Coordinates of C-alpha atoms and ligand atoms in Angstrom, one line a residue:
M1 CA 106.4 118.3 75.1
I2 CA 109.1 118.5 72.4
G3 CA 109.3 121.6 70.2
E4 CA 110.3 122.2 66.6
Q5 CA 114.1 122.3 66.9
L6 CA 114.5 118.9 68.6
L7 CA 111.7 117.4 66.5
K8 CA 113.7 118.2 63.4
K9 CA 116.6 116.3 64.8
L10 CA 114.6 113.3 66.1
F11 CA 112.4 112.9 63.0
P12 CA 114.4 114.1 59.9
D13 CA 112.1 112.1 57.5
F14 CA 109.3 114.4 58.6
E15 CA 111.1 117.7 58.2
E16 CA 108.6 119.4 56.0
L17 CA 105.8 118.4 58.4
I18 CA 107.3 119.6 61.6
Q19 CA 105.1 122.2 63.4
P20 CA 106.0 124.4 66.4
A21 CA 105.0 121.7 68.9
G22 CA 104.2 118.6 66.8
I23 CA 104.4 116.7 63.5
D24 CA 101.6 116.6 61.0
L25 CA 101.0 113.2 59.5
R26 CA 99.7 112.6 56.0
V27 CA 97.2 109.8 55.1
D28 CA 98.4 107.2 52.6
K29 CA 96.2 104.2 52.3
V30 CA 92.6 103.8 53.6
Y31 CA 91.0 100.4 54.2
R32 CA 87.5 99.2 54.9
Q33 CA 86.8 96.1 57.0
T34 CA 85.7 93.0 55.1
G35 CA 85.3 90.5 57.9
P36 CA 85.3 89.9 61.7
G37 CA 88.2 90.2 64.1
S38 CA 88.9 89.1 67.7
L39 CA 91.0 89.6 70.7
I40 CA 90.9 86.6 73.0
D41 CA 93.5 85.8 75.7
D42 CA 95.7 88.5 74.1
E43 CA 95.6 86.6 70.8
K44 CA 95.0 89.2 68.1
N45 CA 93.0 88.2 65.0
L46 CA 92.8 91.5 63.0
P47 CA 89.9 91.9 60.7
P48 CA 90.6 91.4 56.9
L49 CA 90.8 94.7 55.0
E50 CA 90.2 95.9 51.5
M51 CA 92.0 99.0 50.3
L52 CA 90.0 101.9 49.0
E53 CA 91.0 103.1 45.5
P54 CA 93.3 106.1 45.8
P55 CA 93.7 109.1 45.4
I56 CA 90.2 110.2 46.4
Y57 CA 88.7 108.3 49.3
R58 CA 84.9 108.5 49.9
L59 CA 84.1 107.9 53.5
E60 CA 80.5 106.8 53.7
P61 CA 78.3 108.2 56.5
G62 CA 78.4 106.2 59.7
K63 CA 81.3 104.0 58.5
A64 CA 84.8 103.5 60.0
Y65 CA 88.1 103.0 58.1
L66 CA 91.7 102.3 58.9
A67 CA 94.1 104.9 57.6
S68 CA 97.9 104.4 57.2
V69 CA 100.5 107.2 57.3
D70 CA 102.5 107.8 54.2
R71 CA 106.0 107.0 55.5
M72 CA 107.5 104.8 58.3
I73 CA 108.4 106.3 61.6
E74 CA 111.0 105.4 64.2
I75 CA 110.3 106.7 67.7
P76 CA 113.6 107.1 69.5
E77 CA 114.0 105.4 72.9
G78 CA 113.3 107.9 75.6
Y79 CA 110.4 109.5 73.7
A80 CA 106.7 108.6 73.2
M81 CA 104.0 110.0 70.9
L82 CA 100.3 110.9 71.2
Y83 CA 98.3 111.5 68.1
L84 CA 95.5 114.1 67.9
P85 CA 93.1 114.7 65.0
R86 CA 93.2 117.9 62.9
S87 CA 90.2 120.0 64.0
T88 CA 89.2 120.3 60.3
L89 CA 88.1 116.7 60.5
L90 CA 86.2 117.1 63.7
R91 CA 84.5 120.2 62.2
S92 CA 83.5 117.9 59.3
F93 CA 82.0 115.2 61.7
V94 CA 85.0 112.9 61.1
S95 CA 86.9 111.5 64.1
V96 CA 90.4 110.0 64.3
Q97 CA 90.9 107.4 67.1
T98 CA 94.5 106.8 68.1
A99 CA 96.7 105.1 70.7
V100 CA 100.2 105.8 72.1
G101 CA 103.4 105.6 70.1
D102 CA 105.9 103.7 72.1
P103 CA 109.6 104.4 72.5
G104 CA 111.5 102.3 70.0
F105 CA 108.5 101.7 67.7
R106 CA 109.6 101.4 64.0
G107 CA 106.8 101.0 61.5
T108 CA 103.8 102.4 59.7
L109 CA 101.3 104.2 62.0
Q110 CA 97.6 103.4 61.5
F111 CA 94.6 105.3 62.8
L112 CA 90.9 104.7 62.9
L113 CA 88.8 107.2 60.8
H114 CA 85.1 107.3 61.5
N115 CA 82.6 109.4 59.6
H116 CA 80.0 110.2 62.2
G117 CA 78.1 112.5 59.8
E118 CA 75.0 111.9 57.7
Y119 CA 76.9 112.7 54.5
E120 CA 79.9 111.4 52.6
Y121 CA 83.3 112.9 53.4
T122 CA 85.8 113.0 50.7
L123 CA 89.5 112.8 51.6
K124 CA 92.4 112.9 49.2
R125 CA 95.5 110.7 49.7
G126 CA 98.3 112.8 51.2
E127 CA 96.1 115.2 53.2
R128 CA 97.3 115.9 56.8
I129 CA 94.9 114.1 59.2
V130 CA 96.7 114.0 62.5
Q131 CA 99.2 115.9 64.6
A132 CA 101.7 113.9 66.6
V133 CA 103.0 115.4 69.9
V134 CA 106.1 114.0 71.4
F135 CA 107.1 113.6 75.1
P136 CA 110.3 112.6 76.8
V137 CA 110.0 109.4 78.7
E138 CA 112.2 108.8 81.8
G139 CA 113.7 105.3 81.9
S140 CA 111.7 104.2 78.9
G141 CA 111.9 100.6 77.6
K142 CA 111.8 99.8 73.9
Y143 CA 108.7 98.6 72.0
S144 CA 109.0 95.0 70.8
G145 CA 105.4 94.2 70.0
S146 CA 103.6 92.7 67.0
Y147 CA 103.4 95.9 64.9
Q148 CA 107.2 96.4 64.7
E149 CA 108.4 96.5 61.1
Ligands
LIG201 O1 97.3 105.4 67.0 C1 98.3 104.6 67.0 C2 99.2 104.6 68.0 C3 100.3 103.7 68.0 N1 100.5 103.0 66.8 C4 101.7 102.1 66.7 C5 102.9 102.7 67.5 C6 102.8 101.8 68.8 O2 104.1 101.7 69.4 C7 102.3 100.5 68.2 C8 101.7 99.6 69.2 O3 100.7 100.3 69.9 P1 100.0 99.6 71.1 O4 101.1 99.1 72.1 O5 98.9 100.5 71.6 O6 99.3 98.3 70.5 P2 99.0 96.9 71.2 O7 97.7 96.5 70.8 O8 99.3 96.9 72.6 O9 100.1 96.0 70.4 P3 101.3 95.2 71.0 O10 100.6 94.0 71.6 O11 102.1 94.9 69.8 O12 101.9 96.1 72.0 O13 101.3 100.8 67.3 C9 99.6 103.1 65.7 O14 99.9 102.5 64.7 N2 98.6 103.9 65.8

């Protein structure tokens, strides 16, 4: 796992968010789903989305949302990222589901927020919702998938 000094070199745009062993990521936009999606024969049809009105997002009980990060990221070749929720969210019955950040990815990260609670959870735009941890990857390739920006 990569520590603070190297993280500052690798991710200068996130300097003020660098932690001893990770990078805190701030929520920017939050979206609700407004229609169906599908994944058939590796053909992705992402659901249509509607953006919630910022800056105060009201996550309804039992509902899931997409959350975008407030700035683009570029993951250098030779490194990969995992994303873990802040425990404050878990302690508030809100989960953050995430995937792997590939070497060479350049774009806007999105995570799934799910309010498992029985009460509304209010989240302000700009709050830190995730911590990214970074690992060196031996012989890594370079992401060239559909979410590259
Ligand atoms: O929680 C995450 C994790 C990763 N990513 C970004 C970085 C990653 O490099 C890219 C693609 O992720 P993944 O490879 O898991 O998506 P896919 O469904 O396999 O897309 P593709 O077919 O484009 O590879 O999405 C996110 O936005 N959110």
